[in-house]
Coordinates of C-alpha atoms and ligand atoms in Angstrom, one line a residue:
M1 CA 76.3 -141.0 -13.7
N2 CA 74.0 -140.7 -16.8
F3 CA 72.7 -137.2 -17.3
T4 CA 70.1 -136.8 -20.1
A5 CA 69.6 -133.1 -20.4
H6 CA 71.3 -130.9 -17.8
N7 CA 74.9 -130.3 -18.5
I8 CA 76.2 -129.0 -15.2
K9 CA 79.6 -127.7 -14.4
L10 CA 81.0 -129.5 -11.3
K11 CA 83.4 -128.2 -8.7
D12 CA 86.6 -129.5 -10.5
G13 CA 85.5 -128.0 -13.8
S14 CA 84.3 -131.3 -15.3
T15 CA 80.7 -131.5 -16.6
T16 CA 77.8 -133.9 -16.2
M17 CA 77.5 -134.4 -20.0
N18 CA 80.2 -134.6 -22.6
N19 CA 78.3 -134.7 -25.9
G20 CA 78.4 -131.0 -26.9
T21 CA 75.2 -130.1 -25.0
P22 CA 75.6 -126.4 -23.9
I23 CA 76.3 -125.9 -20.2
L24 CA 72.9 -125.2 -18.7
A25 CA 74.0 -122.3 -16.5
E26 CA 75.5 -120.6 -19.6
S27 CA 72.5 -121.2 -21.9
A28 CA 69.9 -118.7 -23.1
M29 CA 67.4 -120.8 -21.2
W30 CA 69.0 -120.1 -17.9
T31 CA 70.2 -116.5 -18.6
S32 CA 66.6 -115.6 -19.4
I33 CA 65.5 -116.9 -16.0
A34 CA 68.4 -115.2 -14.1
Q35 CA 67.8 -111.9 -15.8
T36 CA 64.1 -112.0 -15.0
V37 CA 64.7 -112.9 -11.4
D38 CA 67.2 -110.0 -11.1
L39 CA 64.4 -107.6 -12.0
F40 CA 62.4 -108.4 -9.0
F41 CA 64.7 -109.8 -6.3
P42 CA 67.8 -108.5 -4.3
Q43 CA 71.2 -108.9 -5.7
T44 CA 73.4 -109.8 -2.7
H45 CA 73.9 -113.4 -1.6
A46 CA 73.1 -112.4 2.0
E47 CA 69.7 -111.1 1.0
R48 CA 69.0 -114.0 -1.4
A49 CA 69.7 -116.7 1.2
T50 CA 66.3 -115.9 2.7
V51 CA 64.5 -116.1 -0.7
K52 CA 63.0 -119.5 -1.2
V53 CA 62.8 -121.1 -4.7
A54 CA 61.0 -124.2 -5.9
D55 CA 62.1 -126.0 -9.0
L56 CA 59.2 -128.3 -10.0
G57 CA 60.0 -131.5 -11.9
C58 CA 63.6 -130.6 -11.6
L59 CA 65.0 -133.7 -13.5
E60 CA 68.8 -133.6 -12.9
G61 CA 68.8 -130.5 -10.8
G62 CA 70.5 -128.1 -13.2
Y63 CA 68.2 -125.2 -12.7
T64 CA 68.0 -125.8 -8.9
A65 CA 71.8 -125.7 -8.7
A66 CA 72.0 -122.6 -10.8
F67 CA 69.5 -120.8 -8.4
A68 CA 71.6 -122.0 -5.4
R69 CA 74.7 -120.7 -7.0
M70 CA 73.0 -117.3 -7.3
G71 CA 72.6 -117.4 -3.5
F72 CA 68.9 -118.5 -3.3
D73 CA 67.5 -121.1 -1.0
A74 CA 66.6 -123.6 -3.6
L75 CA 64.6 -126.9 -3.4
G76 CA 64.1 -129.2 -6.4
I77 CA 61.0 -131.5 -6.3
E78 CA 61.2 -134.6 -8.5
A79 CA 59.2 -137.8 -8.7
R80 CA 61.7 -140.2 -10.2
E81 CA 64.2 -142.1 -8.2
D82 CA 67.0 -142.1 -10.8
N83 CA 66.6 -138.4 -11.4
V84 CA 66.8 -137.6 -7.7
K85 CA 69.9 -139.7 -7.4
N86 CA 71.6 -137.5 -10.1
C87 CA 70.3 -134.4 -8.3
N88 CA 71.9 -135.6 -5.1
L89 CA 75.2 -136.3 -6.9
V90 CA 75.2 -132.6 -8.0
K91 CA 74.3 -131.5 -4.4
E92 CA 77.2 -133.5 -2.9
N93 CA 79.7 -132.3 -5.5
L94 CA 78.8 -128.6 -5.3
G95 CA 78.5 -128.5 -1.5
L96 CA 76.2 -125.5 -1.6
P97 CA 74.4 -124.9 1.8
H98 CA 71.0 -123.9 0.2
L99 CA 70.7 -126.6 -2.4
N100 CA 68.2 -129.4 -1.6
F101 CA 66.1 -132.0 -3.3
V102 CA 63.0 -134.1 -2.4
K103 CA 61.5 -137.0 -4.1
D104 CA 57.8 -136.3 -4.3
D105 CA 54.9 -135.5 -6.6
V106 CA 54.8 -131.8 -7.4
R107 CA 51.2 -131.8 -6.4
N108 CA 52.5 -132.0 -2.8
M109 CA 54.6 -128.8 -3.1
A110 CA 52.6 -127.0 -0.4
K111 CA 54.3 -129.3 2.2
Y112 CA 57.6 -127.6 1.5
G113 CA 56.5 -124.0 0.9
P114 CA 55.6 -121.2 0.7
F115 CA 58.1 -120.1 -1.9
D116 CA 59.0 -116.7 -3.2
I117 CA 59.8 -118.0 -6.7
S118 CA 58.5 -121.1 -8.5
L119 CA 60.1 -122.5 -11.6
C120 CA 57.7 -124.7 -13.6
Y121 CA 59.8 -125.7 -16.6
G122 CA 58.6 -128.5 -18.9
L123 CA 56.2 -129.8 -16.2
L124 CA 52.7 -128.4 -16.5
Y125 CA 52.0 -130.3 -19.7
H126 CA 52.8 -133.6 -18.0
L127 CA 49.8 -133.2 -15.6
N128 CA 46.2 -134.3 -16.1
D129 CA 44.9 -131.7 -13.7
P130 CA 46.7 -128.5 -14.7
V131 CA 44.1 -126.1 -13.3
S132 CA 44.0 -127.7 -9.9
F133 CA 47.8 -127.7 -9.9
L134 CA 48.1 -124.1 -10.9
Q135 CA 45.9 -123.2 -7.9
T136 CA 48.3 -125.2 -5.6
L137 CA 51.2 -123.5 -7.3
S138 CA 49.7 -120.1 -6.7
D139 CA 48.8 -120.9 -3.1
S140 CA 52.5 -121.8 -2.5
T141 CA 54.1 -119.0 -4.5
K142 CA 54.4 -115.5 -2.9
K143 CA 55.7 -113.5 -5.8
L144 CA 57.0 -114.9 -9.1
L145 CA 56.2 -117.9 -11.3
L146 CA 58.3 -118.8 -14.3
L147 CA 56.3 -121.1 -16.5
N148 CA 57.7 -122.7 -19.6
T149 CA 55.1 -124.9 -21.2
H150 CA 53.4 -126.4 -24.2
F151 CA 49.8 -125.3 -24.9
A152 CA 47.1 -126.8 -27.1
P153 CA 46.6 -125.2 -30.5
E154 CA 43.0 -123.8 -31.0
H155 CA 42.9 -125.0 -34.6
D156 CA 44.7 -128.0 -36.1
F157 CA 42.8 -130.2 -38.5
R158 CA 45.2 -133.1 -37.9
Y159 CA 43.8 -133.6 -34.4
S160 CA 40.3 -134.2 -35.6
L161 CA 41.5 -137.2 -37.7
G162 CA 41.9 -139.6 -34.8
P163 CA 43.6 -142.9 -35.7
I164 CA 44.4 -141.6 -39.2
N165 CA 46.6 -139.0 -37.6
N166 CA 48.0 -141.1 -34.8
Y167 CA 49.0 -144.1 -36.8
L168 CA 49.5 -142.7 -40.3
L169 CA 50.1 -139.0 -40.6
A170 CA 52.0 -138.4 -37.4
P171 CA 54.6 -141.2 -38.1
I172 CA 55.1 -139.9 -41.6
Q173 CA 55.5 -136.3 -40.4
K174 CA 57.9 -137.5 -37.7
R175 CA 60.2 -139.1 -40.3
T176 CA 59.9 -136.6 -43.2
H177 CA 58.5 -133.4 -41.6
F178 CA 56.0 -133.4 -44.6
L179 CA 53.9 -130.3 -44.4
E180 CA 54.7 -130.1 -40.7
R181 CA 54.5 -126.3 -40.0
Q182 CA 53.8 -127.2 -36.4
K183 CA 55.0 -130.4 -34.6
N184 CA 52.5 -133.2 -34.6
Y185 CA 51.9 -134.2 -30.9
R186 CA 49.0 -136.6 -31.7
L187 CA 46.7 -134.6 -29.4
S188 CA 43.0 -135.2 -29.0
P189 CA 40.3 -133.1 -30.5
I190 CA 39.4 -130.0 -28.5
T191 CA 37.6 -130.9 -25.3
T192 CA 37.0 -129.6 -21.8
N193 CA 38.7 -130.7 -18.6
E194 CA 38.4 -129.0 -15.2
G195 CA 36.1 -126.4 -16.9
Y196 CA 38.7 -125.2 -19.4
R197 CA 39.3 -126.0 -23.1
G198 CA 42.4 -127.9 -24.3
R199 CA 43.5 -131.3 -25.7
W200 CA 44.7 -134.6 -24.2
Y201 CA 48.2 -135.9 -24.8
K202 CA 49.0 -139.6 -24.3
E203 CA 52.0 -140.1 -22.2
W204 CA 52.2 -143.9 -21.8
N205 CA 50.1 -147.0 -21.9
Q206 CA 47.9 -147.6 -18.9
R207 CA 49.3 -151.2 -18.7
T208 CA 52.9 -149.9 -18.4
A209 CA 54.6 -151.4 -15.4
K210 CA 55.8 -149.1 -12.6
S211 CA 59.4 -150.1 -13.4
G212 CA 58.9 -149.0 -17.0
I213 CA 57.4 -145.6 -15.9
E214 CA 60.4 -145.1 -13.7
K215 CA 62.7 -145.4 -16.7
M216 CA 60.8 -142.7 -18.8
L217 CA 62.9 -140.0 -17.2
W218 CA 61.2 -137.0 -18.8
A219 CA 57.6 -138.2 -18.8
S220 CA 54.6 -137.8 -16.5
Y221 CA 54.7 -139.9 -13.4
N222 CA 51.3 -140.5 -11.8
N223 CA 49.0 -140.0 -14.8
D224 CA 49.0 -141.8 -18.1
R225 CA 47.7 -138.8 -20.1
S226 CA 48.1 -135.1 -19.7
F227 CA 45.9 -132.1 -20.5
W228 CA 47.3 -129.2 -22.5
L229 CA 45.2 -126.1 -22.0
C230 CA 44.7 -123.7 -24.9
K231 CA 46.8 -120.6 -24.6
K232 CA 44.0 -118.1 -23.8
E233 CA 42.6 -120.5 -21.2
L234 CA 46.0 -120.8 -19.6
T235 CA 46.4 -117.1 -19.2
Q236 CA 42.8 -116.9 -17.8
V237 CA 43.7 -119.6 -15.2
L238 CA 46.9 -117.9 -14.3
H239 CA 44.9 -114.7 -13.5
S240 CA 42.1 -116.5 -11.7
V241 CA 44.4 -118.4 -9.4
G242 CA 46.0 -115.1 -8.2
F243 CA 48.7 -113.9 -10.5
T244 CA 48.0 -110.2 -11.1
H245 CA 50.4 -109.8 -14.1
V246 CA 51.1 -112.3 -16.8
F247 CA 53.8 -111.6 -19.4
E248 CA 55.3 -113.7 -22.2
Q249 CA 59.1 -114.0 -22.5
F250 CA 61.0 -114.8 -25.7
N251 CA 64.7 -114.7 -25.0
F252 CA 65.1 -118.3 -23.9
T253 CA 65.7 -119.7 -27.4
G254 CA 68.9 -119.9 -29.5
D255 CA 71.0 -122.7 -28.1
L256 CA 69.3 -125.4 -26.1
V257 CA 66.2 -124.9 -28.1
P258 CA 66.0 -123.3 -31.6
D259 CA 64.7 -119.9 -32.4
H260 CA 61.6 -121.2 -34.1
Y261 CA 60.6 -123.1 -30.9
T262 CA 57.8 -120.8 -29.9
S263 CA 56.2 -120.8 -33.3
S264 CA 56.7 -124.5 -34.3
F265 CA 56.3 -126.3 -31.0
N266 CA 53.2 -124.8 -29.4
R267 CA 55.3 -123.7 -26.5
T268 CA 55.9 -120.5 -24.6
M269 CA 57.4 -119.0 -21.5
F270 CA 55.1 -117.1 -19.1
V271 CA 56.3 -114.8 -16.4
A272 CA 53.5 -114.5 -13.8
L273 CA 53.7 -112.0 -10.9
K274 CA 51.8 -111.1 -7.8
S275 CA 51.8 -107.4 -6.9
Ligands
SAM301 C1 60.3 -132.7 -19.5 S1 61.1 -133.0 -17.9 C2 61.6 -131.3 -17.6 C3 62.7 -131.2 -16.6 C4 63.2 -129.8 -16.2 N1 62.3 -129.1 -15.5 C5 63.7 -129.1 -17.4 O1 63.0 -128.1 -17.8 O2 64.8 -129.4 -17.9 C6 59.8 -133.3 -16.8 C7 60.3 -133.6 -15.4 O3 59.2 -133.6 -14.5 C8 59.2 -134.8 -13.7 N2 57.8 -135.1 -13.3 C9 56.8 -135.4 -14.1 N3 55.7 -135.5 -13.4 C10 56.0 -135.2 -12.2 C11 55.2 -135.1 -11.0 N4 53.9 -135.3 -10.9 N5 55.9 -134.8 -9.8 C12 57.2 -134.6 -9.8 N6 58.0 -134.6 -10.9 C13 57.4 -134.9 -12.1 C14 59.9 -135.9 -14.6 O4 60.4 -137.0 -13.9 C15 60.9 -135.0 -15.3 O5 62.1 -134.9 -14.6

């Protein structure tokens, strides 16, 4: 059992990680999700058993399990074999009736829906077709989307320097944080994809073998580069695919991720609702 990010409390009180990583279900990250869900969904386990949740790119199943522990009917969708194996270890250990996992590309989520709630944490910025995926996501989500994602900065002169940034400045900033007000992700210059502005992010080399891609447990799966939409474009897409209300949430920082996460890492947490 090798868990890389989700520290989950098991039935006998032991945990999936033993390196000081906060327990996921006790972290600000999870509490912010649970409190938001409580605003819009019933509180009793009996009522929640009929509320379907999708956890997209669920990694080791920590969030999926936390939803199931709250009483929801939760399905984690994950592309990587090793991650799904860990998810199923958690499922077997907890023995919760409404905790399930499938090995699939999230782009196929419609096969398993519709869902009342979709959790899209750390996943959208691993796709090369985020606009098309957000349409799929909206078509499969009846009420609430929790979307934690990176977005592309509108202005960042480093990303117009091409190889100078990629091979010189970015490695220096990675080691020394020299003048690094915002993290250097080696993004492309601003361009357009699927009709919206953003920047490309290189995930892995096109020549990487399938076995190598399987071992990159947090990365994209079926695309070697991902497209990060600019923030304004992202909110426009969320509205145009059918979410009537789009909010931003800030109370997920403080333990698993630092408080300056939203300002230094081009990342935010959207709460999108259908009325
Ligand atoms: C950065 S991790 C985030 C994991 C988890 N959602 C979290 O926030 O802790 C991205 C996860 O998405 C999975 N993933 C990437 N692309 C995927 C795809 N197209 N379909 C299904 N899973 C994918 C990866 O294997 C990995 O588990």
